[in-house]
Amino acid sequence: MALPRPSPRGHSPLRRLLPPLLAATLIGGYTATVVVPALATSPDVVISEVYGGGGNSGAPYLNDFVELYNRGSAAVSLSGWSTQYAASSGTNYLVTALSGTIQPGSKYLVKLGSAGSQGVALPTPDATGTTNMSATAGKVALVTTTTALTCGSNCHATSSVKDFIGYGAANDYETSPAATLSNTTSATRSNPATDTDNNANDFAKVSPTPQNSQSGGGGGSCTGYTTRIRDIQGSAHISPLNGQAVSNVRGVVTAVKSTGFWFQDPCPDTSDATSEGVFVYTSSTPTVSVGQEIAVGGTVSEYRPSGATTANLTTTEITSPSVSVLGTRTVPAATVIGTGGRVPPTTVIDDDATGSVETSGTFDVATDGIDFYESLEGMRVQVNNPVAVGPGNSYNEIPVLGDDGANASVRTNRGGIVLRQTDGNPERLVIDDAILAGSVPTGVNVGDHFSGPAAGVLDYSFANFHLLLTSPITRVDSGLTPQSTTGPGTGQISVATFNVENLDPTDPQSKFDGLAGQIVTNLAAPGIISVEEIQDNDGATNSSVVAADQTWTKLINAISAAGGPTYTYQQINPVDDSDGGEPGGNIRVGLLYRTDIGLTFAAGTPGDSTTAESVSDSGNSADRVNLSYNPGRIDPTNTAFGTSRKPLVGKFSFNSKPLFVIANHWNSKGGDNPLFGRYQPPTLSSETQRSQQAAVVKSFVQSILAIDSQARIVVAGDLNDFTYSAPVQTLDTAGLTDLPATLSDAERYTYVYEGNSQVLDHILLSSSLTGASHSYNVVHVNSEFATQQSDHDPQVVRLTLP
């Protein structure tokens, strides 16, 4: 326990240890009574507000008042004490006797006289007198007796004076007088917990906010609230008071940022369905600070991040606020999300809405993850033993699970969490540094832990619930390392797929070198690679350039420099700006293949960007299927591939056996409703086009199999969809086997998005290849790491051609 610090005047701290007036001292065998010097810096009860305009023209309150506050840690009896008032230069102090006890952190209201009939009644007073104070200038003393002061300009130093304020033109004050007041303003202590012994510094000229011992002003009481925060939040996604004006909404400030602050009711109810915290939007830097108890008025509003037409949920807030500081109070304890607190649902995001959750009429915090987090919106929360299930991103956001994932559903073998058809993983929560810059560590990989609990306030943005940290955490490295795979066995050919993320010659050489190292070292230099997102020679520059020979050459040279074999490539340039992707980039799929392993690209005329590939029967039993073009594009003018990449088919020969490889990059999932969006279940609008694309590719595969049922076909690439999705299931019905679907749940992912490990990239095999010896795996080298060469993991299959 800290020793009491001296007052600014250098007075002894004994006042903290002795009665306020006298101490008994043994001197030469007899007891002498010694007067203890006055100490205006009170360790407990102080004057917190003075108002003298009661009843006057324009006055907000009918009576004058003096308000007290106990800034100490123990209750103080006021019996035998008084408040006393004198005119600005007077010596005749008027006494109002006090009684009762003031609790620590509580207010005490002394009702005084009235000069007229204007204004509303004060809250129920704790003591009453008849003194009429000046609205503009005067002196008020808190005295530990009821004996009237008779001093002139030095009353503040009298031994019985506990606290003192002189305002306006007063001739007595602590260090400097408080401001001149008016009928509409009071002298209010800016921070009731602080007494600097300087009236000018301690008191602000503001609108009066009288509080009594039942008001909760800065202390333990929970009465006197006009509207509770939980009334504003309600048990729904939209406030029942949306658009309405509210006043005297009280709580304790829990966090502050540049455009507003959060505050929370220190006296929660027993319902889990209603949040006790809310955001106050000030539009500019707030003047409040954490730990202040405040009363807020304003308009309840629902703010939808990123605009009103998006699928984001809204956050409830109070706008155009008026804020009064009532005192200070202990910040409410954080609600633990997880073991020992409120455990979130682990599979269901929402299962009872059919459309907008804002109008569904259902709200189930026990089973629906989206309702669970809504019921904590704006509150202080804490996640114990957080573990990262996604890498940190450039926005300083990290998706985590609490309790080291103990309550989570299916985890990956490397520390992530798997997205499944019936499990959106609502236990995920994103931590970020929107309140406290630098609070989120950098370089975080999947499986990493942290130095302590993640604590802050719960918010919603960018289609996810975010825990905005109010104290920093540091990374504890889990030691995750990139995987490597083996090369093909004797007589085998390895086929891989790899999305290289908008690769073009303007990228730094380090990216080419990094990709090359992964191809050579981690993938063991596959024989054939379906490559997605190769861009044209000037990258994102929106010119008429569509050729990508420089991109391919730079990658091939980097592979050689990394100790790899010589590769060459096959591709077809797209029509300028017709295949989607980064504007100007002209991304396309292509086939990268080795020239040193008995692998050849079959003879044939290359196709062009708009001519459709077709197949015919050669009549040769050993090589039945001919392509009209090699390589060729599959139905490139079909509307299914509008503003999207066109599939490319190439025919190879390995050990004199034909092998067809179809490279794909289907349209993205952009435009789909988010998992934690307002529309439940989420509308997957982009799936329609992928289903059309799947139907086209299925038809082409079937045209080959119609000629040769034992044709060796590999369909590979970034299909931008899951193993259980309708588009991928369409390919399955073509007689293909989707290899990711053959993996265990804990291995089934090629991409990590918002903490969900999921499959977007696929290799599918025709029945002749699955019937022969083969081995397959996803090689996790990118998606789990903060430092990536691409946002996708490659995968490879080693095939024995039957």
Short mmCIF file of C-alpha atoms in Angstrom, two decimals, residues 407-575:
data_model
loop_
_atom_site.label_atom_id
_atom_site.label_comp_id
_atom_site.label_asym_id
_atom_site.label_seq_id
_atom_site.Cartn_x
_atom_site.Cartn_y
_atom_site.Cartn_z
CA ASN A 407 -14.00 -25.72 -27.12
CA ALA A 408 -13.55 -25.63 -30.91
CA SER A 409 -14.74 -28.15 -33.45
CA VAL A 410 -12.50 -29.79 -36.06
CA ARG A 411 -8.95 -28.43 -35.98
CA THR A 412 -6.33 -28.92 -38.66
CA ASN A 413 -3.22 -30.95 -37.93
CA ARG A 414 -1.25 -27.69 -37.92
CA GLY A 415 -3.38 -25.61 -35.55
CA GLY A 416 -6.08 -24.10 -37.75
CA ILE A 417 -9.80 -24.80 -37.82
CA VAL A 418 -11.60 -26.44 -40.74
CA LEU A 419 -14.59 -24.96 -42.52
CA ARG A 420 -17.16 -27.67 -43.13
CA GLN A 421 -20.50 -27.82 -44.89
CA THR A 422 -22.49 -27.59 -41.68
CA ASP A 423 -19.92 -25.78 -39.55
CA GLY A 424 -19.01 -22.13 -40.15
CA ASN A 425 -16.90 -22.05 -36.97
CA PRO A 426 -18.64 -19.30 -35.03
CA GLU A 427 -16.07 -19.72 -32.26
CA ARG A 428 -13.59 -17.68 -34.36
CA LEU A 429 -13.01 -14.09 -33.28
CA VAL A 430 -10.79 -11.48 -34.94
CA ILE A 431 -8.46 -9.42 -32.76
CA ASP A 432 -7.21 -6.08 -34.07
CA ASP A 433 -5.54 -2.84 -33.04
CA ALA A 434 -8.18 -0.28 -34.06
CA ILE A 435 -8.14 1.22 -30.56
CA LEU A 436 -4.54 0.69 -29.49
CA ALA A 437 -2.04 0.89 -32.34
CA GLY A 438 0.70 -1.69 -32.03
CA SER A 439 -1.28 -3.92 -29.66
CA VAL A 440 -1.44 -6.74 -32.22
CA PRO A 441 1.91 -8.46 -32.86
CA THR A 442 3.26 -8.91 -36.37
CA GLY A 443 4.52 -12.08 -38.03
CA VAL A 444 1.82 -14.32 -36.55
CA ASN A 445 1.35 -17.75 -38.15
CA VAL A 446 -1.37 -20.32 -37.64
CA GLY A 447 -0.93 -22.08 -34.33
CA ASP A 448 0.93 -19.23 -32.64
CA HIS A 449 0.03 -18.30 -29.09
CA PHE A 450 0.27 -15.04 -27.17
CA SER A 451 1.75 -13.64 -23.99
CA GLY A 452 -1.55 -13.25 -22.16
CA PRO A 453 -5.30 -12.94 -22.59
CA ALA A 454 -6.72 -10.82 -25.40
CA ALA A 455 -8.88 -8.16 -23.78
CA GLY A 456 -10.78 -5.20 -25.18
CA VAL A 457 -14.21 -4.26 -26.51
CA LEU A 458 -16.31 -6.25 -28.95
CA ASP A 459 -17.09 -4.54 -32.24
CA TYR A 460 -18.23 -5.54 -35.73
CA SER A 461 -16.71 -4.54 -39.06
CA PHE A 462 -15.87 -6.04 -42.43
CA ALA A 463 -18.36 -8.86 -41.91
CA ASN A 464 -16.78 -10.17 -38.71
CA PHE A 465 -16.92 -9.62 -34.99
CA HIS A 466 -13.70 -8.01 -33.80
CA LEU A 467 -12.12 -7.86 -30.38
CA LEU A 468 -10.47 -4.42 -30.32
CA LEU A 469 -7.53 -4.76 -27.95
CA THR A 470 -7.12 -2.24 -25.15
CA SER A 471 -3.85 -3.75 -23.94
CA PRO A 472 -1.04 -5.19 -26.06
CA ILE A 473 -0.15 -8.85 -26.45
CA THR A 474 2.99 -10.40 -27.87
CA ARG A 475 3.51 -13.40 -30.11
CA VAL A 476 4.63 -16.80 -28.83
CA ASP A 477 5.99 -18.67 -31.86
CA SER A 478 4.58 -22.18 -32.27
CA GLY A 479 7.39 -23.19 -34.61
CA LEU A 480 5.20 -23.86 -37.66
CA THR A 481 7.33 -24.61 -40.74
CA PRO A 482 6.45 -25.07 -44.44
CA GLN A 483 5.79 -28.59 -45.62
CA SER A 484 7.63 -30.46 -48.36
CA THR A 485 6.60 -33.45 -50.42
CA THR A 486 8.43 -36.22 -52.24
CA GLY A 487 8.92 -36.64 -55.94
CA PRO A 488 7.29 -39.32 -58.08
CA GLY A 489 8.30 -42.93 -57.91
CA THR A 490 9.81 -44.90 -60.74
CA GLY A 491 7.65 -44.65 -63.82
CA GLN A 492 5.39 -42.04 -62.25
CA ILE A 493 4.54 -38.48 -63.33
CA SER A 494 3.67 -35.78 -60.80
CA VAL A 495 1.00 -33.18 -61.57
CA ALA A 496 0.48 -30.10 -59.44
CA THR A 497 -1.71 -27.04 -59.31
CA PHE A 498 -0.48 -23.68 -58.00
CA ASN A 499 -2.18 -20.26 -57.88
CA VAL A 500 0.78 -17.83 -57.95
CA GLU A 501 -1.31 -14.73 -57.04
CA ASN A 502 -1.16 -12.13 -59.81
CA LEU A 503 2.40 -12.84 -60.91
CA ASP A 504 3.90 -10.42 -63.40
CA PRO A 505 7.36 -8.99 -64.24
CA THR A 506 6.80 -5.88 -62.12
CA ASP A 507 6.79 -8.06 -58.99
CA PRO A 508 10.07 -8.08 -57.05
CA GLN A 509 12.58 -10.75 -57.97
CA SER A 510 12.13 -12.07 -54.44
CA LYS A 511 8.62 -13.24 -55.28
CA PHE A 512 9.80 -15.13 -58.33
CA ASP A 513 12.64 -16.63 -56.29
CA GLY A 514 10.25 -17.56 -53.49
CA LEU A 515 7.82 -19.30 -55.83
CA ALA A 516 10.68 -21.04 -57.59
CA GLY A 517 12.04 -22.30 -54.27
CA GLN A 518 8.65 -23.72 -53.37
CA ILE A 519 8.32 -25.44 -56.73
CA VAL A 520 11.80 -26.96 -56.56
CA THR A 521 12.16 -27.70 -52.84
CA ASN A 522 8.67 -28.07 -51.40
CA LEU A 523 6.91 -29.59 -54.42
CA ALA A 524 9.92 -31.63 -55.61
CA ALA A 525 9.77 -30.10 -59.11
CA PRO A 526 6.54 -31.63 -60.48
CA GLY A 527 6.41 -32.82 -64.07
CA ILE A 528 3.35 -30.70 -64.92
CA ILE A 529 1.95 -27.69 -63.05
CA SER A 530 -1.43 -26.10 -63.72
CA VAL A 531 -0.57 -22.47 -62.98
CA GLU A 532 -3.22 -19.87 -62.19
CA GLU A 533 -2.95 -16.07 -62.10
CA ILE A 534 -0.12 -15.50 -64.52
CA GLN A 535 -0.43 -11.86 -65.59
CA ASP A 536 0.64 -10.10 -68.78
CA ASN A 537 4.01 -8.47 -69.33
CA ASP A 538 3.11 -5.10 -67.83
CA GLY A 539 1.00 -6.42 -64.97
CA ALA A 540 -1.70 -4.16 -63.61
CA THR A 541 -0.92 -1.39 -66.10
CA ASN A 542 -4.16 -1.12 -68.03
CA SER A 543 -2.72 -1.17 -71.52
CA SER A 544 -3.46 -3.26 -74.61
CA VAL A 545 -0.67 -5.71 -73.73
CA VAL A 546 -1.91 -9.29 -73.34
CA ALA A 547 1.27 -11.34 -73.91
CA ALA A 548 2.81 -12.98 -70.85
CA ASP A 549 6.02 -14.45 -72.24
CA GLN A 550 8.16 -12.27 -69.95
CA THR A 551 6.27 -13.50 -66.90
CA TRP A 552 6.71 -17.14 -67.83
CA THR A 553 10.37 -16.68 -68.73
CA LYS A 554 11.16 -14.91 -65.48
CA LEU A 555 9.55 -17.73 -63.47
CA ILE A 556 11.30 -20.46 -65.48
CA ASN A 557 14.68 -18.74 -65.05
CA ALA A 558 14.08 -18.43 -61.30
CA ILE A 559 13.35 -22.18 -61.10
CA SER A 560 16.65 -22.93 -62.86
CA ALA A 561 18.48 -20.53 -60.55
CA ALA A 562 16.97 -22.38 -57.56
CA GLY A 563 18.57 -25.61 -58.76
CA GLY A 564 15.50 -26.91 -60.52
CA PRO A 565 15.10 -28.52 -63.93
CA THR A 566 14.31 -26.76 -67.18
CA TYR A 567 10.62 -26.00 -67.67
CA THR A 568 8.65 -24.69 -70.61
CA TYR A 569 5.03 -23.61 -70.85
CA GLN A 570 1.82 -23.68 -72.85
CA GLN A 571 -0.87 -20.98 -72.66
CA ILE A 572 -3.21 -18.84 -74.78
CA ASN A 573 -3.41 -15.07 -74.39
CA PRO A 574 -6.85 -13.78 -73.41
CA VAL A 575 -8.80 -11.06 -75.14
#
